[in-house]
Coordinates of C-alpha atoms and ligand atoms in Angstrom, one line a residue:
X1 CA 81.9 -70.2 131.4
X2 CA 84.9 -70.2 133.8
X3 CA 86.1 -67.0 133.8
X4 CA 89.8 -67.5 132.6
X5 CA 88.6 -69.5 129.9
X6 CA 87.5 -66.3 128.2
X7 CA 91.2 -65.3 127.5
X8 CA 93.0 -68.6 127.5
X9 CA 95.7 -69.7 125.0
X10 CA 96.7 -73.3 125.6
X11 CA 100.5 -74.7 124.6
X12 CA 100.0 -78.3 124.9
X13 CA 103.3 -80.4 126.3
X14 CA 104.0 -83.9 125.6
X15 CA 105.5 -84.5 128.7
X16 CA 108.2 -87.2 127.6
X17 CA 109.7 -84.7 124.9
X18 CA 109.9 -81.6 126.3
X19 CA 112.7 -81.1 128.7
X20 CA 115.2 -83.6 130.5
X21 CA 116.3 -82.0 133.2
X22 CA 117.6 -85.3 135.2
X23 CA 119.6 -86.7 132.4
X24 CA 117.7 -89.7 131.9
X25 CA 117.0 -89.4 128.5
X26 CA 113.2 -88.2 129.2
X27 CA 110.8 -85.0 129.3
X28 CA 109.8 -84.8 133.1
X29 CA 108.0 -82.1 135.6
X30 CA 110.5 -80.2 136.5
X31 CA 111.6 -79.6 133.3
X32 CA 108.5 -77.8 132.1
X33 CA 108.9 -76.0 135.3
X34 CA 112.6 -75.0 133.9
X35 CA 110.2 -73.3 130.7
X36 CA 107.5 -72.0 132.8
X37 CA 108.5 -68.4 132.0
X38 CA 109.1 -69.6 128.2
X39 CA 105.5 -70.5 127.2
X40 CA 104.2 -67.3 129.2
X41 CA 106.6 -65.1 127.4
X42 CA 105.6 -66.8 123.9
X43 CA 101.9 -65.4 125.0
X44 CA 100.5 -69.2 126.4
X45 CA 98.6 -68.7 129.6
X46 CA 97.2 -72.1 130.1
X47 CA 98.8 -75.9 129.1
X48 CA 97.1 -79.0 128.2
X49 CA 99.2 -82.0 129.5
X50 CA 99.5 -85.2 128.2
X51 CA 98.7 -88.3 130.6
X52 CA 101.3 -88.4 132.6
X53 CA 100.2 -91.2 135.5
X54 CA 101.9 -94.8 135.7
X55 CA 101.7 -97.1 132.7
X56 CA 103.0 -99.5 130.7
X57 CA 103.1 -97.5 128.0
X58 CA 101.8 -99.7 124.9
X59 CA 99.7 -96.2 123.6
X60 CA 102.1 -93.4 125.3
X61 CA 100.4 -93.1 128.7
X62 CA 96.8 -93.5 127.1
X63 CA 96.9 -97.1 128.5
X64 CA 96.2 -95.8 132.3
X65 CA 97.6 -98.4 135.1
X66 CA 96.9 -96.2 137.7
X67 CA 95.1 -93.0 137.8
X68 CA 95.8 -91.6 141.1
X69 CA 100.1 -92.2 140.8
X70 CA 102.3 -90.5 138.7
X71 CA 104.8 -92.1 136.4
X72 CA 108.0 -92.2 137.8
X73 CA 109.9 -91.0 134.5
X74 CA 108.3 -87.6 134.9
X75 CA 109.1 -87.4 138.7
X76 CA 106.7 -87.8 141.9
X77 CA 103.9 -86.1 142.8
X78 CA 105.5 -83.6 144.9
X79 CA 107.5 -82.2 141.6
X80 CA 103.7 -82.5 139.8
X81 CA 102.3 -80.2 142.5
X82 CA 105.1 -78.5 142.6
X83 CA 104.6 -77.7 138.4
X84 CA 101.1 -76.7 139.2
X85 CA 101.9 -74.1 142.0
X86 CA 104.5 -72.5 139.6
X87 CA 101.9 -72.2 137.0
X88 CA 99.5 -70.8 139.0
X89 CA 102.3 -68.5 140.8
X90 CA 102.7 -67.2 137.0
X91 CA 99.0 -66.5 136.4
X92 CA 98.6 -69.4 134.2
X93 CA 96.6 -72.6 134.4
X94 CA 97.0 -76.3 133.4
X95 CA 94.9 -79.1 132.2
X96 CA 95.6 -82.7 132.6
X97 CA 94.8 -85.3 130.1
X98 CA 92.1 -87.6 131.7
X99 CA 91.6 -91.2 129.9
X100 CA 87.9 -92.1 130.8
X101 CA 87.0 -94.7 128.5
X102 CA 89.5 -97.4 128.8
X103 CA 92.3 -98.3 131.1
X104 CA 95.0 -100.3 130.5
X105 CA 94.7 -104.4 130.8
X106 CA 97.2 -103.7 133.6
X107 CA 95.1 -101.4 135.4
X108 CA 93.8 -103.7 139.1
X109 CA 90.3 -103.0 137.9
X110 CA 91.1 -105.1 134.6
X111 CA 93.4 -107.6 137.0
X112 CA 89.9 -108.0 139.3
X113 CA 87.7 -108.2 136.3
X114 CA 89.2 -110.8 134.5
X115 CA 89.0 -113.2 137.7
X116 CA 86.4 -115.9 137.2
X117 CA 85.3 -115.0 140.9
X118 CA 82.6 -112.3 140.7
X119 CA 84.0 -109.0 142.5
X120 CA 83.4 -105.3 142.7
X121 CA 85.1 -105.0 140.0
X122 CA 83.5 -107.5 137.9
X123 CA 81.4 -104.8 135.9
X124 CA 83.7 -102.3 135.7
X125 CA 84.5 -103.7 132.3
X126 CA 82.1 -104.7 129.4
X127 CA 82.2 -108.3 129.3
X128 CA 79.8 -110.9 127.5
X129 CA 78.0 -114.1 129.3
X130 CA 80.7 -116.6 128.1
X131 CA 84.0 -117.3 126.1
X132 CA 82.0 -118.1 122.8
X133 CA 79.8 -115.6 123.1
X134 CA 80.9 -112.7 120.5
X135 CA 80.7 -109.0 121.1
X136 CA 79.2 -109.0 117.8
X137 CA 79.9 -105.4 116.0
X138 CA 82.7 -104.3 118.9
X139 CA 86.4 -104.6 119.0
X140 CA 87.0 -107.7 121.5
X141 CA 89.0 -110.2 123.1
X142 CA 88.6 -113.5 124.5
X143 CA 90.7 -116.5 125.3
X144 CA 93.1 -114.3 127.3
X145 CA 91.6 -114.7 130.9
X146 CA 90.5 -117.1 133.5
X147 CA 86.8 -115.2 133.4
X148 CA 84.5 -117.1 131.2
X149 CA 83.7 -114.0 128.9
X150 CA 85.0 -112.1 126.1
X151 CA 85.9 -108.0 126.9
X152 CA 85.2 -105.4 124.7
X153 CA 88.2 -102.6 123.5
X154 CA 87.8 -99.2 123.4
X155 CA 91.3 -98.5 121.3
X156 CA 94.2 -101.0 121.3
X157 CA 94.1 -104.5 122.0
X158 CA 95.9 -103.1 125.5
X159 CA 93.1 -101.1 126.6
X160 CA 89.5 -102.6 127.5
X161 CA 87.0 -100.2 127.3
X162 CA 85.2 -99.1 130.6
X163 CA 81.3 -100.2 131.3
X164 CA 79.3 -97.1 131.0
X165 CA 76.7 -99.1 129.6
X166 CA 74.3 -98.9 126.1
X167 CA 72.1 -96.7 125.1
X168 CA 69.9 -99.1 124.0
X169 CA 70.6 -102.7 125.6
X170 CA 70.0 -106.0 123.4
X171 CA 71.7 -108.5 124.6
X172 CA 71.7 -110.0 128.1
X173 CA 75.3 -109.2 128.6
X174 CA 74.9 -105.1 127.7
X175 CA 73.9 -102.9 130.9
X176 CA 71.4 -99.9 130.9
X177 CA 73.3 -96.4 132.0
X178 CA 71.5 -96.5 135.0
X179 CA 72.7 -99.8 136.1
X180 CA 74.8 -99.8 139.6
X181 CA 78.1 -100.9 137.4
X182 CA 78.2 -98.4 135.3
X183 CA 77.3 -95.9 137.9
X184 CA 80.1 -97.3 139.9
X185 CA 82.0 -96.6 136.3
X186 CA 81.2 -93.0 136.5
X187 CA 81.2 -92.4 140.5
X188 CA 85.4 -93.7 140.0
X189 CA 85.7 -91.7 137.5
X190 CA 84.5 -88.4 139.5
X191 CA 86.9 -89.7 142.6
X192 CA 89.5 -89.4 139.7
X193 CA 88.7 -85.9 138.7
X194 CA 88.3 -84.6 142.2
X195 CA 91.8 -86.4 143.4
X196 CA 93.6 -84.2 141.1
X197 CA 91.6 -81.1 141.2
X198 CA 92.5 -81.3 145.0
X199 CA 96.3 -81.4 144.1
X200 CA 95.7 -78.3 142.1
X201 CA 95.5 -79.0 138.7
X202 CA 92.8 -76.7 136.8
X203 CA 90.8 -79.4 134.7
X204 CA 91.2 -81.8 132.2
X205 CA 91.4 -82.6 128.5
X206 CA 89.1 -85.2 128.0
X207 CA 90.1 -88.2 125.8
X208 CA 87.7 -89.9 123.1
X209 CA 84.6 -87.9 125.5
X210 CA 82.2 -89.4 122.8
X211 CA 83.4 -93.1 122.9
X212 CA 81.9 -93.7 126.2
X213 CA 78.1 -95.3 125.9
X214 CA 78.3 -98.1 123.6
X215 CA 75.3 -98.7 120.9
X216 CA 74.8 -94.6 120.8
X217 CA 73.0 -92.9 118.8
X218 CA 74.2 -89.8 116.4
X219 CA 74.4 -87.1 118.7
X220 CA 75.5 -89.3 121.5
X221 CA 72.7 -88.7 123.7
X222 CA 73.6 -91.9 126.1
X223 CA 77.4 -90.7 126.5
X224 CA 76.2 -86.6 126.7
X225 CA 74.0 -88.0 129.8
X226 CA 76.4 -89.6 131.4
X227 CA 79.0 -86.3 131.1
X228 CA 76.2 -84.3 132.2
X229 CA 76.3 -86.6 135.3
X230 CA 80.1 -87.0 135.7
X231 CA 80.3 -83.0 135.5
X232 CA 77.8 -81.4 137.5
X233 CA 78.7 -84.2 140.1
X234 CA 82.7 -82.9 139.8
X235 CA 81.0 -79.4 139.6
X236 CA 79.4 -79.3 143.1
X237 CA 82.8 -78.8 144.6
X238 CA 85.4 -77.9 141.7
X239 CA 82.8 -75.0 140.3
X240 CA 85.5 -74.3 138.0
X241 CA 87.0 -77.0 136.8
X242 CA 87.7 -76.5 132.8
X243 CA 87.2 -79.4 130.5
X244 CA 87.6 -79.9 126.6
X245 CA 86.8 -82.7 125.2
X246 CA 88.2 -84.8 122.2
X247 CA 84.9 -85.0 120.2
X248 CA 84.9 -83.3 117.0
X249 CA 81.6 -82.1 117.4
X250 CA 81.1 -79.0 119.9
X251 CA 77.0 -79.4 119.3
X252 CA 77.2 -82.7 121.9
X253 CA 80.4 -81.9 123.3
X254 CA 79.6 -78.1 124.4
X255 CA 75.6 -78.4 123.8
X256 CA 74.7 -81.2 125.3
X257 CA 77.3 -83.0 127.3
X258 CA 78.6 -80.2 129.4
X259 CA 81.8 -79.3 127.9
X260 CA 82.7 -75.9 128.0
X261 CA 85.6 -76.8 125.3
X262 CA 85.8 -78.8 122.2
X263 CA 88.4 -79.4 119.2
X264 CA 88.0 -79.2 115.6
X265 CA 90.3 -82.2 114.7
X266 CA 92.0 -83.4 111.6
X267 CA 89.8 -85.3 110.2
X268 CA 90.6 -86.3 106.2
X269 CA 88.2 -84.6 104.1
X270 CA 87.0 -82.5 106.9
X271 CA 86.7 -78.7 107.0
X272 CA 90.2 -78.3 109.4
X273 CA 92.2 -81.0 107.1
X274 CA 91.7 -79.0 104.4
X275 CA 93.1 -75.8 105.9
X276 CA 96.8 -77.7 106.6
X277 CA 97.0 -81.0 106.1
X278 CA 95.5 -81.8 102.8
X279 CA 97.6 -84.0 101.2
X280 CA 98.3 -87.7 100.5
X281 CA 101.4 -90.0 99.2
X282 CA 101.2 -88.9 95.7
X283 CA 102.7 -86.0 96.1
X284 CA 99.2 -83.9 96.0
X285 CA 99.0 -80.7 98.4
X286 CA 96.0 -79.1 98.1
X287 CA 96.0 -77.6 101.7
X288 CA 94.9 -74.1 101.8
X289 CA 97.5 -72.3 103.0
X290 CA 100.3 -73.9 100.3
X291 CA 100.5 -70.8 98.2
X292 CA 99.7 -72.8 95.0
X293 CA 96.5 -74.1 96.0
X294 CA 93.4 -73.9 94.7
X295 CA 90.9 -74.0 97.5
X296 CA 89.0 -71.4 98.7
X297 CA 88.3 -70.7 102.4
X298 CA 85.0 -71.5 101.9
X299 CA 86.0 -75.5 102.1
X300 CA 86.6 -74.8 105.6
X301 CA 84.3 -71.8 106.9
X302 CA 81.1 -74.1 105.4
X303 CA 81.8 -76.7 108.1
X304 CA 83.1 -74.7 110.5
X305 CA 80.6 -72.0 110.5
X306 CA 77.4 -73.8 111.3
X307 CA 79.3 -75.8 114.4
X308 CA 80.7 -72.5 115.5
X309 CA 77.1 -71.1 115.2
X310 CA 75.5 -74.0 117.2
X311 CA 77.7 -73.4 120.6
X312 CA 78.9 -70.0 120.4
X313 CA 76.9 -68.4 123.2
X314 CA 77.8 -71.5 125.1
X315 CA 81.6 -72.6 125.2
X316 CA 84.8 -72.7 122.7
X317 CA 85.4 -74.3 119.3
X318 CA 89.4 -74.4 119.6
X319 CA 91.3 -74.1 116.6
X320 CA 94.9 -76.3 117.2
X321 CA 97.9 -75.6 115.5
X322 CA 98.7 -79.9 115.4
X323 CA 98.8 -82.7 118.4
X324 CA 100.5 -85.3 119.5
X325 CA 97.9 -87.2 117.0
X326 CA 98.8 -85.1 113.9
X327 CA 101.3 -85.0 111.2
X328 CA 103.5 -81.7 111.9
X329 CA 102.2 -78.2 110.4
X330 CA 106.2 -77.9 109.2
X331 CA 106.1 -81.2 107.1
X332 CA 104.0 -79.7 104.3
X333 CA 104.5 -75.9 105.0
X334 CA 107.1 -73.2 104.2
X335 CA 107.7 -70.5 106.9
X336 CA 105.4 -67.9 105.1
X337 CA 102.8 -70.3 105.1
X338 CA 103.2 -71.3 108.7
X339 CA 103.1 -67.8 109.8
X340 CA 99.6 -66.8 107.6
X341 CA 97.9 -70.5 109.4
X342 CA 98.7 -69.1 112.6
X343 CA 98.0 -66.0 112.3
X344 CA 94.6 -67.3 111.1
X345 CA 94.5 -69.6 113.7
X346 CA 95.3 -67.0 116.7
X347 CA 92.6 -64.8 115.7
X348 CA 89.7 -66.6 115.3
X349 CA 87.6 -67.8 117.9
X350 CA 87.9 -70.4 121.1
X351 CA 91.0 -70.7 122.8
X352 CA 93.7 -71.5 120.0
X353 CA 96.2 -74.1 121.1
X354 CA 99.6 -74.7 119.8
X355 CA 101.6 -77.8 119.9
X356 CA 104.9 -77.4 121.7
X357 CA 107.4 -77.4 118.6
X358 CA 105.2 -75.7 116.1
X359 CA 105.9 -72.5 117.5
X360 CA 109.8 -72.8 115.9
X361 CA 108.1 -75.2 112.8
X362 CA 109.6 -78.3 114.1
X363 CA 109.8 -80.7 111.4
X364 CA 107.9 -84.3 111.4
X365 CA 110.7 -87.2 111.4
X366 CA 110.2 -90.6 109.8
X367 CA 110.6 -93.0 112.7
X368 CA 109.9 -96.1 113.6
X369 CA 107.4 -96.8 116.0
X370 CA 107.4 -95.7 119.4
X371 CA 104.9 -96.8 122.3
X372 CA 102.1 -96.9 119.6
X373 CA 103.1 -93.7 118.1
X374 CA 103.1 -95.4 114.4
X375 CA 102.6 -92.7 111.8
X376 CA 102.3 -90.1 114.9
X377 CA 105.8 -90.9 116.6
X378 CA 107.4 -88.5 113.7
X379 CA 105.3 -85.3 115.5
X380 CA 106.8 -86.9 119.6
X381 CA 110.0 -86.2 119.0
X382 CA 112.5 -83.7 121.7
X383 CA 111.8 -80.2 121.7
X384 CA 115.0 -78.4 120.1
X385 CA 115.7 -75.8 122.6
X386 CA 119.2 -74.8 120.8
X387 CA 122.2 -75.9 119.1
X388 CA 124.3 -77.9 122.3
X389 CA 123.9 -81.4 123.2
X390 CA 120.8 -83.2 122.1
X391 CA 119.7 -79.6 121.2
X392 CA 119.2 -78.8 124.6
X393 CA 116.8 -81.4 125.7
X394 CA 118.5 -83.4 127.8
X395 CA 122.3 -84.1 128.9
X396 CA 122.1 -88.4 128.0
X397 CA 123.9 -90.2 125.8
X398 CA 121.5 -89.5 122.9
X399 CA 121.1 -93.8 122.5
X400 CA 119.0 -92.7 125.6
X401 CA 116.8 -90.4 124.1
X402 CA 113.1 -91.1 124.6
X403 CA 113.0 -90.0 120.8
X404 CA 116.1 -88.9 118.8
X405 CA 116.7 -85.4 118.1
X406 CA 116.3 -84.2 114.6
X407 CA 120.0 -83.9 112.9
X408 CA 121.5 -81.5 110.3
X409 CA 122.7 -77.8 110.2
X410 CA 119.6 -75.9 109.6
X411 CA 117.3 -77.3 112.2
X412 CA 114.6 -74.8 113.9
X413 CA 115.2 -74.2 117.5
X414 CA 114.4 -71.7 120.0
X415 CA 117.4 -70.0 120.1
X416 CA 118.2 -69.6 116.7
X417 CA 115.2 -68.3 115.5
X418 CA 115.4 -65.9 119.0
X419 CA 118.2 -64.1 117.2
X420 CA 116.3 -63.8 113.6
X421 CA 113.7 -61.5 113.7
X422 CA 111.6 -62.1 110.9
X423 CA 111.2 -65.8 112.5
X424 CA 108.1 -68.1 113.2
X425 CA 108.8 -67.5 116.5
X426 CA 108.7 -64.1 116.8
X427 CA 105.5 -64.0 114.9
X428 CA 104.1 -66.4 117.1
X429 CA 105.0 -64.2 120.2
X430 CA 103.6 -61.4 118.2
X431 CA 100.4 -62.2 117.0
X432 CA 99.4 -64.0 120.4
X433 CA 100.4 -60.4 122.3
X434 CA 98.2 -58.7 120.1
X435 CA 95.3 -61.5 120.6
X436 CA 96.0 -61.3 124.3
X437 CA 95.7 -57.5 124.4
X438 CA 92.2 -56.9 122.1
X439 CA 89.2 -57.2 123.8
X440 CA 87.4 -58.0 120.5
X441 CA 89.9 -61.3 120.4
X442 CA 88.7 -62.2 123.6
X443 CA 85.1 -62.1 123.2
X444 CA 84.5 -65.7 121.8
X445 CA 81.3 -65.2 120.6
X446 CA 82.0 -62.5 117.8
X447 CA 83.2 -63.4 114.5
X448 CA 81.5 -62.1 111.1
X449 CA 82.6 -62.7 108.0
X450 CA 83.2 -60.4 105.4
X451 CA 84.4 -61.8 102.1
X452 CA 84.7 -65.5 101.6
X453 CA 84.0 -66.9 98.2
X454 CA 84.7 -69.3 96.0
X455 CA 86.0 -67.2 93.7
X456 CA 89.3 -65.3 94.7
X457 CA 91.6 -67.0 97.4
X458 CA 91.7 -64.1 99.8
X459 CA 89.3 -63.7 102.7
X460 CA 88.1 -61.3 105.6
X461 CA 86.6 -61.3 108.7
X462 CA 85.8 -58.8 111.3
X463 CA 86.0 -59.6 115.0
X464 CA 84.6 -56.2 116.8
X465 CA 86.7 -53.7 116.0
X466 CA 89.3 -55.7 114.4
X467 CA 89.3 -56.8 110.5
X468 CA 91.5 -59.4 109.0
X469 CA 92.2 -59.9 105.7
X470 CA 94.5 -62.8 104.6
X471 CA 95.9 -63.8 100.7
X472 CA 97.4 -67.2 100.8
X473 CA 98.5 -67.4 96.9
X474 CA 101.0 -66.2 95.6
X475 CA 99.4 -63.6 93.4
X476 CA 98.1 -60.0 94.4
X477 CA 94.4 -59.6 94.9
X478 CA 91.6 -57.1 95.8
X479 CA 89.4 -57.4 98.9
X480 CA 85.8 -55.5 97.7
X481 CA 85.2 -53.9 101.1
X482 CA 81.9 -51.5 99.5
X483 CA 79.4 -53.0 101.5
X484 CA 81.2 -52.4 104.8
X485 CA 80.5 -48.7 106.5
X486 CA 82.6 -46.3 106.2
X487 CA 85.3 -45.9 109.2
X488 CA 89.1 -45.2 109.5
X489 CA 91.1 -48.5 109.7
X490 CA 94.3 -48.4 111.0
X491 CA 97.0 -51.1 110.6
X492 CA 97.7 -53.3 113.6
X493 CA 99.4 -56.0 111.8
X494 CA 101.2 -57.0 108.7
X495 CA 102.7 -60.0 107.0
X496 CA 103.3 -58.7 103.7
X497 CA 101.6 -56.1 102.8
X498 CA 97.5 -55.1 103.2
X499 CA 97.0 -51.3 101.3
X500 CA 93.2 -49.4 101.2
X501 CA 92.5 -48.5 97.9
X502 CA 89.3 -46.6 97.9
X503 CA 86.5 -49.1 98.6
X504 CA 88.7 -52.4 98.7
X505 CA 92.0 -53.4 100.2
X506 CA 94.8 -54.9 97.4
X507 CA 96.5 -57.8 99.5
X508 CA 100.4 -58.6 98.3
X509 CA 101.0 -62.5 98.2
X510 CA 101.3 -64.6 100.8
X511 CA 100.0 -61.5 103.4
X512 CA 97.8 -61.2 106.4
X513 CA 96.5 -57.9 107.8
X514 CA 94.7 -57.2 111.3
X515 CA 93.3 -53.5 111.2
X516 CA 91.6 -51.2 113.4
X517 CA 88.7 -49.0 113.6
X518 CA 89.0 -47.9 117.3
X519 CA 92.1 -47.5 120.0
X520 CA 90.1 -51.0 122.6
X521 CA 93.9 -52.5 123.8
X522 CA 93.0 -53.7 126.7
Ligands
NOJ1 C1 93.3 -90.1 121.6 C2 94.7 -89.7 122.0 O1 94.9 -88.4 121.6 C3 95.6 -90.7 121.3 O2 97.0 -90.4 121.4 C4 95.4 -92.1 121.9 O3 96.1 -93.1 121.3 C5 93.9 -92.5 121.8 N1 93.0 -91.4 122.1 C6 93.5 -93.6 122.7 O4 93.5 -93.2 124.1

């Protein structure tokens, strides 16, 4: 495990909605430079970048034109070396977002591909024998280019997917892994990695990791080999270069493929929808923080648990407060509810990361689309720093605004919930200090849980010398704590209010509780 990974607490910036500080309607480098000392002082020691290299931006930088250049909107390369030096010079560390799976159609790889003349690049791409010939059970396009062929997509119709090969070849057309394309596919891909790793950045967040080997089987075995080959390969001269991966499933991701990192994402039905983001058009919220609820942690901890199990010893399972992906935490939450997710969130296990936004419960906005955003474009839009111009985002005409700023009196933004202090906010900066200064939070491999059933809403679960105990509804309940041995707890932490009576703990609505059994503040 790299060593800073141990104590890591990622803030993850969307770069175009962040700060403007060029007045050009746009999020760019030196702007997150400009909030350096912000994101450390909220208790954030690492960031996790969204692609930020040239593009036409059809899926918001995810459509890759050129790996190795920066997009000009954000500034040059000197400003982006510039951003990683003052992270570093701050004790921090930063991720960038790598997209290995697909480029964009715009990309000179694609350009070469598509040319009916064979060329070096005539592989890099997954193309079948002839124009009529379908990619039968893929995502594909033909009748677009001179090459007699139809290409395979890994997401939108803008991005062809990149020939790692298949697991299992059938047709004439589909290469083995081992074949000299798709190690050319992987060797470009290291190049990549090492370019910026050279520049300074720390490592990468890895984009659909598991989309890479086409025809794979469950566990991914075909993509986790070629990973295993892409890392140890970037490895053998960035020893400690970080990487999480957008996967879903830290087993391959951590287990097999090399990973130190993975996500539990929002999947519906899944064990981390439930927690937040349970919810659909007809008005149903079952989510288990929303204080009328009726889910028990148990929907979560039974998926959870056994993929926690599976890696712990190995690498992190990170718990995310949203993405760039996600419907907002604020659009189904009240403060109080915010504020006993994160808490949860920030104390369990792997290096938690929180959306930039969600820290002051910025709300989702109905919009329309935005460079492929759809549904997501609501959770893209500026941060809102304070009440001036475009809330303190940027000085343009707000028709210029990459997004537009959310309007009305009451908005959240970081000044005027700096002056309240019972805000998100200063929760957020309080709760992380506490998980920055506990050994036992730091120790990824410890979590037990102490009561979790079906049967009551409230929960607990010790990490060291550290025992949390959280009641989401709305009612007061009792924590049985008999079977636990007998020491003196004291409180650490309190939303609401956690009280030892006897052998149990009664839990106010809506409260969380961190106590302690021994002085280990680190
Ligand atoms: C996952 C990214 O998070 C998302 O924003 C993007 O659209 C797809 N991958 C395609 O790269």
């Amino acid at each position: 495990m790299v060593e800073w990974l141990k104590n890591a607490i990622f803030y993850e910036i969307y770069p175009q909605s962040f700060l403007d500080s060029d007045g050009d309607g746009i999020g760019d480098f030196n702007g997150m430079i400009e909030k350096l000392d912000y994101i450390k002082g909220l208790g954030c020691n690492a960031i996790w970048m969204n692609p930020c290299y040239d593009s036409p931006f059809k899926d918001a930088g995810y459509d890759v034109r050129d790996y190795l250049k920066v997009a000009e909107r954000y500034g040059t390369e000197e400003d982006l070396c510039r951003l990683f030096e003052e992270v570093h010079a701050r004790d921090m560390h930063i991720l960038l977002d790598l997209v290995p799976g697909h480029t964009s159609e715009e990309h000179p790889w694609f350009i070469q591909s598509s040319k009916r003349e064979s060329n070096e690049y005539s592989g890099r791409y997954i193309w079948t024998d002839s124009w009529f010939q379908r990619a039968e059970g893929f995502p594909y396009i033909a009748g677009e280019c001179e090459r007699n062929g139809a290409y395979i997509l890994n997401y939108f119709k803008c991005q062809p997917a990149l020939n790692y090969g298949f697991l299992e070849p059938k047709e004439s057309w589909q290469k083995p892994i081992d074949h000299p394309d798709c190690a050319a596919t992987r060797a470009a891909m290291k190049d990549i990695m090492c370019y910026w790793l050279a520049k300074g950045c720390d490592g990468f967040r890895v984009d659909m990791a598991d989309s890479l080997v086409k025809n794979d089987d469950e566990e991914k075995s075909g993509t986790c080999r070629v990973w295993r080959d892409i890392i140890s390969g970037v490895q053998e001269q960035y020893p400690d270069v970080a990487l999480v991966s957008e996967w879903n499933n830290p087993a391959s991701a951590i287990g097999m493929a090399g990973f130190q990192m993975d996500f539990f994402l929002d999947w519906f039905g899944n064990g981390y929808n439930f927690l937040m983001r349970d919810y659909d058009d007809s008005g149903r919220d079952d989510s288990f923080f929303k204080k009328d609820s009726k889910r028990s942690i148990l929907d979560f901890l039974d998926e959870y648990l056994p993929k926690y199990e599976a890696v712990k010893d190995k690498g992190l399972y990170c718990l995310i407060t949203g993405n760039h992906d996600m419907i907002r935490a604020a659009y189904n939450l009240e403060e109080r509810e915010l504020k006993l997710a994160y808490a949860f969130l920030f104390t369990m296990p792997g290096a938690p990361f929180l959306y930039y936004g969600d820290e002051i419960g910025m709300h989702y906005q109905h919009l329309p689309c935005k460079e492929g955003g759809y549904t997501r474009t609501g959770s893209r839009t500026p941060m809102q720093w304070d009440n001036g111009i475009n809330c303190g985002f940027s000085a343009a005409d707000s028709k210029m605004l990459y997004l537009p700023v959310e309007q009305g009196e009451n908005i959240p933004t970081v000044a005027g919930q700096e002056e309240r202090a019972d805000s998100l906010l200063h929760m957020v900066r309080d709760i992380l200090a506490i998980r920055r200064n506990h050994a036992a939070f730091q120790d990824h491999a410890n979590l037990e849980i102490v009561c979790a059933s079906g049967k009551q809403r409230s929960f607990a679960y010790q990490r060291g010398s550290l025992l949390m105990m959280c009641n989401p509804s709305g009612q007061e309940e009792e924590i049985d704590l008999s079977g636990m041995a007998k020491k003196t707890w004291n409180k650490l932490y309190e939303i609401g209010t956690g009280t030892w009576r006897e052998d149990a703990c009664v839990l106010g609505e809506q409260s969380f509780v961190i106590f302690s059994c021994e002085p280990d503040c680190i």
